[in-house]
Coordinates of C-alpha atoms and ligand atoms in Angstrom, one line a residue:
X1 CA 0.0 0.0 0.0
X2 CA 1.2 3.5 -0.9
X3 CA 2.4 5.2 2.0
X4 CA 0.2 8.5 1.4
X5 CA -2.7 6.3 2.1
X6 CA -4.6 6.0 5.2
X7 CA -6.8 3.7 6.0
X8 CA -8.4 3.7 9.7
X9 CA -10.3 0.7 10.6
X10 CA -12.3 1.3 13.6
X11 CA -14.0 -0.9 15.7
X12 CA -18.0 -0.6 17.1
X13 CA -17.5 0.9 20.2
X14 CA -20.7 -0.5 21.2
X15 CA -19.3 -4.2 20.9
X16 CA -19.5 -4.9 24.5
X17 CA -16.3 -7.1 25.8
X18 CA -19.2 -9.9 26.8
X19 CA -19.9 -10.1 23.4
X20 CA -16.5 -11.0 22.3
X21 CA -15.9 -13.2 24.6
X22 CA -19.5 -15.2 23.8
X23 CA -17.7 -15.5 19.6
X24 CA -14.2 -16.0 21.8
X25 CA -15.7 -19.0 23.5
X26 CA -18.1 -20.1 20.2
X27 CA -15.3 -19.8 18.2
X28 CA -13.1 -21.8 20.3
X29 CA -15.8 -24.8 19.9
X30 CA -15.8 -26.9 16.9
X31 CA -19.4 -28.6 17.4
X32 CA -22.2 -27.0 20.1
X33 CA -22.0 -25.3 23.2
X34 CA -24.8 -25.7 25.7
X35 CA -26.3 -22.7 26.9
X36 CA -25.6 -23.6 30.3
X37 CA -21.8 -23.9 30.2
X38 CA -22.1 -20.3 28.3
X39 CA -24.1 -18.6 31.1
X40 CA -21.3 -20.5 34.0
X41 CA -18.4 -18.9 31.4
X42 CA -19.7 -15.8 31.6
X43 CA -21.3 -15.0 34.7
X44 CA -24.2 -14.3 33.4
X45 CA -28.0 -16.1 33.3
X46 CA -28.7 -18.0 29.8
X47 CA -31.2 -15.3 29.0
X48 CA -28.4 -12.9 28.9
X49 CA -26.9 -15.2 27.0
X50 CA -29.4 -15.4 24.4
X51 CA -29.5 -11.6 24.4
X52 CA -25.6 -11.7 23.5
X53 CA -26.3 -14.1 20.3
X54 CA -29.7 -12.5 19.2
X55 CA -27.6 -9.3 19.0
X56 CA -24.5 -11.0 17.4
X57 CA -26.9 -12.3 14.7
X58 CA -28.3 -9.0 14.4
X59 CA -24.4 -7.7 13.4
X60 CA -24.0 -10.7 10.6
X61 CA -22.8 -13.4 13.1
X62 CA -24.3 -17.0 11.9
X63 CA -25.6 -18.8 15.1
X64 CA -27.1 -22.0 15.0
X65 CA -29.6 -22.3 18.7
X66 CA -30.9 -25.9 19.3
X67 CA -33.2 -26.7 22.0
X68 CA -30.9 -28.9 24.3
X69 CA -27.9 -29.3 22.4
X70 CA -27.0 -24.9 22.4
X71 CA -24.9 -23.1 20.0
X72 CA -22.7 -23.4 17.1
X73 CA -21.1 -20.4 14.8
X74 CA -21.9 -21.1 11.8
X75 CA -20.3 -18.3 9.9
X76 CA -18.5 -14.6 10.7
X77 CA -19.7 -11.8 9.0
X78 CA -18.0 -11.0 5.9
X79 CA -15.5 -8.3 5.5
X80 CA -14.2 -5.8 3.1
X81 CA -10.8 -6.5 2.0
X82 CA -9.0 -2.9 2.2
X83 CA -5.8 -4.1 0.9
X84 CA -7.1 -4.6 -2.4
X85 CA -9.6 -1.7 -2.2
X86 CA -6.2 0.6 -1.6
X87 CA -3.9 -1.5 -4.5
X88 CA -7.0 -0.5 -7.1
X89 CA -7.2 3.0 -6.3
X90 CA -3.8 3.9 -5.4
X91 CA -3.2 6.0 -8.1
X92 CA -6.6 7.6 -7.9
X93 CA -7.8 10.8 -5.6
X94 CA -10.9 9.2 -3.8
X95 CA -8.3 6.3 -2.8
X96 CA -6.2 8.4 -0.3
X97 CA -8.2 8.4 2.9
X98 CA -10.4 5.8 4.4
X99 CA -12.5 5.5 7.9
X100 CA -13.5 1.6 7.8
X101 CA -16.0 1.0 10.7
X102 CA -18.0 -2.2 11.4
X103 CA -21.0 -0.7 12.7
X104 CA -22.0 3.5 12.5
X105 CA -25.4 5.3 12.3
X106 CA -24.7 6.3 9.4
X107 CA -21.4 6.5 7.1
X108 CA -23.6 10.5 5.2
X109 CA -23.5 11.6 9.0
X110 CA -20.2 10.9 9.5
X111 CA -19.1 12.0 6.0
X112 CA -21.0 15.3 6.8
X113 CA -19.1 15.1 10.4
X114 CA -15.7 15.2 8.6
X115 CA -16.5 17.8 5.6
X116 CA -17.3 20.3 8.8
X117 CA -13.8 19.7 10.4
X118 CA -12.2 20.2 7.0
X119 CA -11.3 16.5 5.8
X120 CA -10.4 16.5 2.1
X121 CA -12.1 15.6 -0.8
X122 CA -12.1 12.1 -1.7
X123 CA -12.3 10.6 2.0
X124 CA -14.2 7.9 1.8
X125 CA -16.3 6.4 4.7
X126 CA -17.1 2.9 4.7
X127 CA -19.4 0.7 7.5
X128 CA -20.2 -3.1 7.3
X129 CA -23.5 -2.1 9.5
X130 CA -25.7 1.2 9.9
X131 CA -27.7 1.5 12.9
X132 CA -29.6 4.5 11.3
X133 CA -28.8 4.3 7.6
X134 CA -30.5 7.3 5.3
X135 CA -32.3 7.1 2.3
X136 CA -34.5 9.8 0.6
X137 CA -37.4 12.0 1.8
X138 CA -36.6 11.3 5.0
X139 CA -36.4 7.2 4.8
X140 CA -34.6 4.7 6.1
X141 CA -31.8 2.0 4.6
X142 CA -31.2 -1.1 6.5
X143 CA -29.0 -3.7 5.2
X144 CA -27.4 -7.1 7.5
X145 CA -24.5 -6.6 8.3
X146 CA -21.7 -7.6 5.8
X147 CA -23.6 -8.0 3.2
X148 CA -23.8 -4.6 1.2
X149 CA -22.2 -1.9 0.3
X150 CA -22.9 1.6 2.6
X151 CA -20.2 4.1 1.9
X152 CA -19.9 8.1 1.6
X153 CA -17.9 10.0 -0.4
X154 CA -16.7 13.6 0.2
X155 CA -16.6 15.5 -2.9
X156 CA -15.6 19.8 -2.6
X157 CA -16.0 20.4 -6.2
X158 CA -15.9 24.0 -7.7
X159 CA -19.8 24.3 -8.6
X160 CA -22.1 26.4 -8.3
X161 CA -24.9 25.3 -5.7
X162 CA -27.7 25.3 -8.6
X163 CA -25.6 22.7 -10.5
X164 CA -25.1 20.4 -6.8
X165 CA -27.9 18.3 -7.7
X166 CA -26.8 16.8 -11.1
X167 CA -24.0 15.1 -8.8
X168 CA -26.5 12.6 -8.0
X169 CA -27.0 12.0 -11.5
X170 CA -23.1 11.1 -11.8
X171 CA -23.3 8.8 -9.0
X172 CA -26.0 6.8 -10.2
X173 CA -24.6 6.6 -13.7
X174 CA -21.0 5.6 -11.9
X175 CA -22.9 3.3 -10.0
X176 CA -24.8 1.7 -12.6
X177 CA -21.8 1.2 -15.0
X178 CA -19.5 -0.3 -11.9
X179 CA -22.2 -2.8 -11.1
X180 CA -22.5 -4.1 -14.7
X181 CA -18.9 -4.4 -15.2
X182 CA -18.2 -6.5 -12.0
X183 CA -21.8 -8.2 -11.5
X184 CA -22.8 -8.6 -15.7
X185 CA -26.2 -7.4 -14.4
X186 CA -27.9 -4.9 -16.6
X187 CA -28.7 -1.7 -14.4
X188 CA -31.6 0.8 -14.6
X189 CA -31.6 4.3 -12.8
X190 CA -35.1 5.2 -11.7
X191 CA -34.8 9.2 -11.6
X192 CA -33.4 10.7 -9.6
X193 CA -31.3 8.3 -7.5
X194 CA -32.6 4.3 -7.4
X195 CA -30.3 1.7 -8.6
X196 CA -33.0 -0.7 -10.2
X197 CA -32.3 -4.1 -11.9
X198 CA -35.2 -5.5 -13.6
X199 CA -38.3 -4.2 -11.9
X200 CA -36.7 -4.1 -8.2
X201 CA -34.8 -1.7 -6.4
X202 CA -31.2 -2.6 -5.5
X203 CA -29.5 0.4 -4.3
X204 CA -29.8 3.8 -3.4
X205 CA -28.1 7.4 -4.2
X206 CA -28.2 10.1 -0.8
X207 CA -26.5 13.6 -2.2
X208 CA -26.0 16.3 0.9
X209 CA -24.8 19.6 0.5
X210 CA -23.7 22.2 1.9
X211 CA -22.7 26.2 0.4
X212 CA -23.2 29.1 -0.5
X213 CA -25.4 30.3 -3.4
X214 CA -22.0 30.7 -5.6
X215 CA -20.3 27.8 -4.9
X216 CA -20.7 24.3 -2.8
X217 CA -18.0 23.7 0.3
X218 CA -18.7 20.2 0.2
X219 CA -20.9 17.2 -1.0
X220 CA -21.6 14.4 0.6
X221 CA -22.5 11.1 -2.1
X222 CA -24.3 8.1 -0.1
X223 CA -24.0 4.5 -1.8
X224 CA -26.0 2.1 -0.4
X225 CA -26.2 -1.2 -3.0
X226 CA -27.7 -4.8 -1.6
X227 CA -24.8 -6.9 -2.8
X228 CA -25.0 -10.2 -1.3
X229 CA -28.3 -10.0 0.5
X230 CA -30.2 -12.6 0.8
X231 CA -34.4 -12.9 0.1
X232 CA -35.1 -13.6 3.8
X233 CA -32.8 -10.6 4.6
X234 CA -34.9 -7.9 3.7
X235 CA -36.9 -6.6 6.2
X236 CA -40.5 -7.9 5.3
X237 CA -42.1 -4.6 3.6
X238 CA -39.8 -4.3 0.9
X239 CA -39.6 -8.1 -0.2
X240 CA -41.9 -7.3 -3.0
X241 CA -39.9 -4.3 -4.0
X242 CA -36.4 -5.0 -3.6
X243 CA -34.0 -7.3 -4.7
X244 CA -30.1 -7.9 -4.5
X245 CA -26.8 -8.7 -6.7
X246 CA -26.4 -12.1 -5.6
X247 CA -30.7 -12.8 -5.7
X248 CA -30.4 -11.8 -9.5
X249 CA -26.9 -13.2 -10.3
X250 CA -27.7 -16.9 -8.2
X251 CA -23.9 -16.3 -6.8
X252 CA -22.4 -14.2 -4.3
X253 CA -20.2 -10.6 -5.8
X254 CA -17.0 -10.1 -4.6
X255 CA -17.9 -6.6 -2.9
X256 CA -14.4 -5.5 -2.6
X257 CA -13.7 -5.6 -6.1
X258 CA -17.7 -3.7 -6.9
X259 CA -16.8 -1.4 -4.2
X260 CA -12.7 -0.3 -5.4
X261 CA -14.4 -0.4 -9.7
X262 CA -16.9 2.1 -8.2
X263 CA -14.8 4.7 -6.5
X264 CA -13.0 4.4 -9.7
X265 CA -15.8 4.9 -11.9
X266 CA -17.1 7.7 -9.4
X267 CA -13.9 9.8 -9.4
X268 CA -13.5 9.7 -13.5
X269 CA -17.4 10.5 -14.3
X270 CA -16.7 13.5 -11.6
X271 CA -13.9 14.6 -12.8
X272 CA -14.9 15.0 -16.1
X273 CA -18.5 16.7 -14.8
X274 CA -16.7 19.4 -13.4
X275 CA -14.0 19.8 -15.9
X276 CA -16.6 19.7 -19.1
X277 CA -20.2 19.6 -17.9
X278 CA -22.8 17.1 -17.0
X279 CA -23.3 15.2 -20.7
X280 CA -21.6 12.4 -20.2
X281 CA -23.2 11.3 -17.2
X282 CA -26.3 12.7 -18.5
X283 CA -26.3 10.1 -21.3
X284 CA -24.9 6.8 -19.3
X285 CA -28.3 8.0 -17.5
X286 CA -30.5 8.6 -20.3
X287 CA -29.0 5.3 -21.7
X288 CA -30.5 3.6 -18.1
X289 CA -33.7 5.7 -17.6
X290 CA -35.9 3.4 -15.9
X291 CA -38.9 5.2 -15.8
X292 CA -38.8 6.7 -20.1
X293 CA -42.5 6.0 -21.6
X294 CA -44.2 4.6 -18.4
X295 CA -47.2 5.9 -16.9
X296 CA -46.3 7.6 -13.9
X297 CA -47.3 9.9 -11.0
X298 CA -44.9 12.7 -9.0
X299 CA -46.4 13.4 -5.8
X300 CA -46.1 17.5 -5.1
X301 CA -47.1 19.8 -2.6
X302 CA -50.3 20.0 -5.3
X303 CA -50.8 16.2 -5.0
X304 CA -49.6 13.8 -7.8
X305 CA -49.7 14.8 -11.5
X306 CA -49.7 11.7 -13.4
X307 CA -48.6 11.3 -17.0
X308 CA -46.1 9.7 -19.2
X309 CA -42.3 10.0 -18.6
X310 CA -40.3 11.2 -21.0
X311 CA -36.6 11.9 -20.0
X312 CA -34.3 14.0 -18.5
X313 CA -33.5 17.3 -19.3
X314 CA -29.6 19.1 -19.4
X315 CA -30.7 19.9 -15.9
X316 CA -31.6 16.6 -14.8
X317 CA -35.2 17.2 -14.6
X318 CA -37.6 14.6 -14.9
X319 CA -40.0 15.5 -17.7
X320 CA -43.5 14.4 -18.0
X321 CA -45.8 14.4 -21.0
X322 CA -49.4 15.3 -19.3
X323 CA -52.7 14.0 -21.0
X324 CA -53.3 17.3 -23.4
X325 CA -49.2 16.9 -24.6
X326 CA -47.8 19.3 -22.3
X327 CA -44.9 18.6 -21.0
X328 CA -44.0 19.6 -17.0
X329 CA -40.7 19.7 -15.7
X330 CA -39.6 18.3 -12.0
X331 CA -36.6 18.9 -10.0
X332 CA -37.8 16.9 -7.2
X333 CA -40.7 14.8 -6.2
X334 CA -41.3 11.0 -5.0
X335 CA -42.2 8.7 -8.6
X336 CA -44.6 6.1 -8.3
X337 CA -45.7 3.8 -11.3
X338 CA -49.3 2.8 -12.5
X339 CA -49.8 -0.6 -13.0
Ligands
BTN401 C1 -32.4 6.0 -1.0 O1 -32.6 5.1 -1.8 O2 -33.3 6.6 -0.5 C2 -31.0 6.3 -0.7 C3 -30.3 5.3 0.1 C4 -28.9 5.7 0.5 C5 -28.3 4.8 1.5 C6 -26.8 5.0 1.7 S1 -26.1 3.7 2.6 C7 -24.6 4.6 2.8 C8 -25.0 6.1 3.0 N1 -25.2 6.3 4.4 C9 -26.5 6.6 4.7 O3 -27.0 6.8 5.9 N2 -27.3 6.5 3.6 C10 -26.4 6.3 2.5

């Protein structure tokens, strides 16, 4: 690893010292251990004990429980491997300095945390768990731990605030183009910001900023992509709606190498936004557009105006074709579809 690199790996604080001790003691057992013998280990009543490994599961950790015989680990939670992350992006900008945690609220709020004490552009924040992930409008994203990808770039680019916006446009279309190369999975960008493959949702863009009216002092880009999810892993409301890589693809994706062609694909669809405009990301968009000639409705402040969609504009506007041919521009708004 390139010496100018940092990478800081940090621990969840709220990983109590019990809890290691109950994968210490798991770990240390090839076939079951009895509830019983945990509880005597530890000190602690077997409800506790239970508590420990409901929580563990809760943070990725496999645990097999069986009435009378106890508990086995079955599997650790995956990791990211930042070595190779670092090797693919050493010669890039967004590949310089990394906070790695294992469980955060949120890797925007920390991103946002960082861009106030004057990190520099390109840090990238990574988490294997959120324990309040964002989405849009106010949502949230929930992912098991180890199984995703939930990361936050900081960007300070030299824009003008009005043209902020159109970042989320790059992301998805950076996004889009890394998962296809690594997962062969043909991705659709449902304006403005959802990753979709087929007719589910498989990711999600979160843009913050923050500026003045002549020029943004920094912007935070949220990733969140389902990567190796699995069906009984989404939380039950959105089993319908949402899918993962590994769901579509029938085999897991390596998410170090998605998450290292990403950053890449980020930093040189960014770099050439701010150096020549927003066209190029504008068409790996367009080329993507989810929504184009479906019947749709955007729910305003007026209520929902429901038409046919018909692009983007250079702005990134989602246009609509209303029932008399007239054609209504939005710059924001929540998309449903008609059936
Ligand atoms: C959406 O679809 O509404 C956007 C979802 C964005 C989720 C990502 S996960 C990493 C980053 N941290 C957050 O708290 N949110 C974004």
């Amino acid at each position: 690893m390139d010496s100018s690199v940092s990478v800081i790996y940090i621990e969840s604080n709220r990983m109590s010292k019990r809890k290691k001790t109950v994968i210490d003691i798991l770990r240390d057992s090839p076939g079951f251990v009895s509830g019983e013998a945990m509880s005597a280990q530890l000190g602690i009543s077997r409800n506790a004990v239970h508590k420990h490994v409901k929580s563990l599961r809760g943070r990725g950790y496999r645990i097999l429980g069986v009435s009378r015989r106890g508990y086995k680990l079955e599997e650790e939670p995956c990791r990211l491997s930042m070595g190779f992350i670092t090797d693919r992006t050493e010669k890039s900008a967004f590949g310089r300095s990394f906070r790695y945690y294992d469980e955060i609220e949120s890797t925007n709020a920390e991103a946002k945390a960082l861009a106030n004490c004057g990190a520099p552009e390109g840090t990238v924040v990574i988490a294997e768990a959120q324990s309040a992930g964002r989405g849009r409008l106010g949502r949230r994203w929930t992912s098991p731990a180890g199984k995703g990808l939930l990361f936050s770039v900081l960007l300070r680019p030299r824009l003008p605030m009005n043209d902020a916006h159109m970042l989320t446009i790059v992301a998805a279309a950076a996004a889009a183009e890394a998962i296809e190369a690594i997962a062969g999975i043909p991705v659709h960008i449902k304006w403005p910001n959802d990753l979709f493959i087929g007719d589910r949702k498989a990711g999600g863009i979160l843009m913050e900023v923050s500026g003045e009216q002549d020029e943004v002092e920094w912007v935070v880009v949220g990733i969140g992509i389902n990567v190796n999810t699995e069906y009984s892993e989404l939380p039950v409301a959105l089993r319908r709606t949402a899918t993962s890589l590994k769901m579509v693809k029938g085999e897991p994706v390596d998410r170090s190498e998605l998450l290292a062609t990403l950053l890449l694909s980020l930093e040189t669809h960014y770099k050439d936004a701010v150096a020549n405009g927003f066209e190029r990301a504008l068409a790996s968009f367009r080329n993507r557009d989810y929504l184009l000639h479906k019947s749709i409705s955007v729910e305003t402040r007026e209520g929902p105006i429901s038409g046919s969609a018909s692009g983007v504009d250079d702005r990134g506007a989602l246009l609509v074709e209303l029932p008399h041919r007239q054609v209504r521009r939005f710059h924001s708004g929540d998309v449903t579809l008609h059936p």
